[in-house]
Amino acid sequence: MPLKTFCIESMTMNVISDMGAAWTILLSMTIVTAPAAIRFRNFADADGLSLVGDAAVSSQVLRLTPASHDKSGAVWLREKQPVASGFETTFQFQLTGEGGLGHGADGFAFVLQNSGPDALGGRGSAGGFAVSDGTYRHETGIPWSIAVFFDTYRNRSEGDPSANYIAFRTHGRPNQMHWPAERLAFTPKLRVQLKDRLPHTARIVFRPPVLSVFLDASPKPVLEGAVDLSIVLDPEGGTYVGFTASTGGGYENHDILNWSFGSTQVSSNLSTVDSQISFHMSACLPGRNLCTPERALVEQKGSLYHVVLPANLEWGASIANPAGRTVEIANAHGIACWDLKDRGSDGCGGPANGLVMENHGGRTWFSVHGRPGDFKGNEGFYEFDVEIK
């Protein structure tokens, strides 16, 4: 599936052709979250929702599973939502009626998926979105999905860090699904007790490519990480959004009390489009949330060049330019993170605020961001066309 990301429609620049000089692209961008397009103050009216498996409406509450053994349920908005440019969702949840193994299990998830409004994953540790373990004969999971999983039972066989944590988990193509689902990021243990029977508020924000989770009144995210949404998007940048939950040997009521969801509007020279990336996405370095190519790619056709620039290579691609002539960039797209840990979403971006160029040694060199430091931990890539004028 093609990567969906912010894409530069046009770029106006003055390139300094003196040897050794460098330029940086500067482009103002305003990101505004629109008023929540979807808002359920309660679920007395569940119009527009698809309830799957054991999910049901109970006393104006969305009950994903009842407090019974071996259940799984899901709820989806029937219409796909545009999320490629970003989104924000807020909901209240309450976990009650704990019993069985672990004094309550197994947890619930906010999920984005491109499999359909009737999708449902396995029971037990699968959380209603993943492939289940051997206890349930590896019931199938939801392909093309990314889940924010609020896990309330410690499955030691899956390497769970605790019985009270949040993780970003994913399933890709159907033939890549396995047990357990891959963890993209997780917080080992929360201060907030998820199953203390009290209502809690979760806010999930996606500012490409950074996904952040806030709990209750916390001003800082309890979990934050780079996430590539390309596997869950259709060609228009849309996906199904909703919730899943499951029980197994332990159980609890997984209730959603209210829910709002809104997409992010972008006002700038940037837009979300089908990037038509030619780079083969399977040739990515392992252990990174954003696809990071194994090496740079430079293809020449006359005076034109096509460049794929990995974020982890400092000045990782170049073209011959002995006269130091003006260079024009076109069709630039991609996403990269160079300082996610300290700066969050401000440490990531597209070519408009991350692509830099320098002329020296008879060549024009390209790099992701101009700051000095260790590039090995950077993730993502830029892809663009270059013409020497």
PDB file of N, CA and C in Angstrom, residues 226 285 287-290 292 311-313 336-341 371 373-380:
ATOM      1  N   ALA A 226       6.386   7.464  17.168  1.00  0.00           N
ATOM      2  CA  ALA A 226       6.162   7.602  15.729  1.00  0.00           C
ATOM      3  C   ALA A 226       5.420   6.378  15.213  1.00  0.00           C
ATOM      4  N   LEU A 285      14.721  -0.984   7.152  1.00  0.00           N
ATOM      5  CA  LEU A 285      15.504  -1.494   8.271  1.00  0.00           C
ATOM      6  C   LEU A 285      14.566  -2.053   9.339  1.00  0.00           C
ATOM      7  N   GLY A 287      13.115  -3.028  13.169  1.00  0.00           N
ATOM      8  CA  GLY A 287      13.109  -2.418  14.488  1.00  0.00           C
ATOM      9  C   GLY A 287      12.817  -0.935  14.511  1.00  0.00           C
ATOM     10  N   ARG A 288      12.181  -0.402  13.459  1.00  0.00           N
ATOM     11  CA  ARG A 288      11.838   1.020  13.412  1.00  0.00           C
ATOM     12  C   ARG A 288      10.357   1.165  13.088  1.00  0.00           C
ATOM     13  N   ASN A 289       9.705   2.120  13.727  1.00  0.00           N
ATOM     14  CA  ASN A 289       8.276   2.334  13.499  1.00  0.00           C
ATOM     15  C   ASN A 289       7.995   2.932  12.135  1.00  0.00           C
ATOM     16  N   LEU A 290       8.876   3.831  11.657  1.00  0.00           N
ATOM     17  CA  LEU A 290       8.744   4.409  10.325  1.00  0.00           C
ATOM     18  C   LEU A 290       9.676   3.676   9.370  1.00  0.00           C
ATOM     19  N   THR A 292      12.435   2.990   7.171  1.00  0.00           N
ATOM     20  CA  THR A 292      13.717   3.649   6.956  1.00  0.00           C
ATOM     21  C   THR A 292      14.508   2.791   5.976  1.00  0.00           C
ATOM     22  N   ALA A 311      16.482   8.825   6.578  1.00  0.00           N
ATOM     23  CA  ALA A 311      16.693   9.832   7.620  1.00  0.00           C
ATOM     24  C   ALA A 311      17.907   9.540   8.482  1.00  0.00           C
ATOM     25  N   ASN A 312      18.351   8.302   8.505  1.00  0.00           N
ATOM     26  CA  ASN A 312      19.436   7.918   9.411  1.00  0.00           C
ATOM     27  C   ASN A 312      20.824   8.094   8.820  1.00  0.00           C
ATOM     28  N   LEU A 313      20.922   8.639   7.603  1.00  0.00           N
ATOM     29  CA  LEU A 313      22.215   8.841   6.954  1.00  0.00           C
ATOM     30  C   LEU A 313      22.505  10.332   6.827  1.00  0.00           C
ATOM     31  N   ALA A 336       9.867  12.082   8.322  1.00  0.00           N
ATOM     32  CA  ALA A 336      11.061  11.652   9.053  1.00  0.00           C
ATOM     33  C   ALA A 336      11.018  12.204  10.466  1.00  0.00           C
ATOM     34  N   CYS A 337      11.664  11.492  11.384  1.00  0.00           N
ATOM     35  CA  CYS A 337      11.821  11.949  12.768  1.00  0.00           C
ATOM     36  C   CYS A 337      13.304  12.007  13.087  1.00  0.00           C
ATOM     37  N   TRP A 338      13.739  13.166  13.627  1.00  0.00           N
ATOM     38  CA  TRP A 338      15.139  13.346  13.973  1.00  0.00           C
ATOM     39  C   TRP A 338      15.336  13.705  15.448  1.00  0.00           C
ATOM     40  N   ASP A 339      14.267  14.032  16.166  1.00  0.00           N
ATOM     41  CA  ASP A 339      14.391  14.376  17.587  1.00  0.00           C
ATOM     42  C   ASP A 339      13.063  14.127  18.290  1.00  0.00           C
ATOM     43  N   LEU A 340      12.520  12.934  18.122  1.00  0.00           N
ATOM     44  CA  LEU A 340      11.210  12.607  18.677  1.00  0.00           C
ATOM     45  C   LEU A 340      11.238  12.570  20.201  1.00  0.00           C
ATOM     46  N   LYS A 341      12.284  12.034  20.780  1.00  0.00           N
ATOM     47  CA  LYS A 341      12.341  11.844  22.223  1.00  0.00           C
ATOM     48  C   LYS A 341      12.228  13.157  22.982  1.00  0.00           C
ATOM     49  N   ARG A 371      20.885  19.629  11.833  1.00  0.00           N
ATOM     50  CA  ARG A 371      21.512  19.679  13.146  1.00  0.00           C
ATOM     51  C   ARG A 371      22.629  18.648  13.244  1.00  0.00           C
ATOM     52  N   GLY A 373      24.916  15.791  15.146  1.00  0.00           N
ATOM     53  CA  GLY A 373      24.567  14.777  16.131  1.00  0.00           C
ATOM     54  C   GLY A 373      24.537  13.396  15.523  1.00  0.00           C
ATOM     55  N   ASP A 374      24.027  12.464  16.310  1.00  0.00           N
ATOM     56  CA  ASP A 374      23.968  11.070  15.902  1.00  0.00           C
ATOM     57  C   ASP A 374      22.723  10.831  15.063  1.00  0.00           C
ATOM     58  N   PHE A 375      22.901  10.447  13.824  1.00  0.00           N
ATOM     59  CA  PHE A 375      21.779  10.233  12.910  1.00  0.00           C
ATOM     60  C   PHE A 375      21.241   8.799  12.979  1.00  0.00           C
ATOM     61  N   LYS A 376      21.942   7.905  13.664  1.00  0.00           N
ATOM     62  CA  LYS A 376      21.597   6.490  13.591  1.00  0.00           C
ATOM     63  C   LYS A 376      20.191   6.199  14.105  1.00  0.00           C
ATOM     64  N   GLY A 377      19.710   7.000  15.061  1.00  0.00           N
ATOM     65  CA  GLY A 377      18.386   6.757  15.608  1.00  0.00           C
ATOM     66  C   GLY A 377      17.259   7.395  14.827  1.00  0.00           C
ATOM     67  N   ASN A 378      17.573   8.163  13.776  1.00  0.00           N
ATOM     68  CA  ASN A 378      16.533   8.799  12.971  1.00  0.00           C
ATOM     69  C   ASN A 378      15.708   7.747  12.236  1.00  0.00           C
ATOM     70  N   GLU A 379      14.456   8.095  11.949  1.00  0.00           N
ATOM     71  CA  GLU A 379      13.565   7.175  11.243  1.00  0.00           C
ATOM     72  C   GLU A 379      12.883   7.879  10.083  1.00  0.00           C
ATOM     73  N   GLY A 380      12.482   7.092   9.074  1.00  0.00           N
ATOM     74  CA  GLY A 380      11.728   7.615   7.945  1.00  0.00           C
ATOM     75  C   GLY A 380      12.610   7.936   6.757  1.00  0.00           C
TER      76      GLY A 380
END
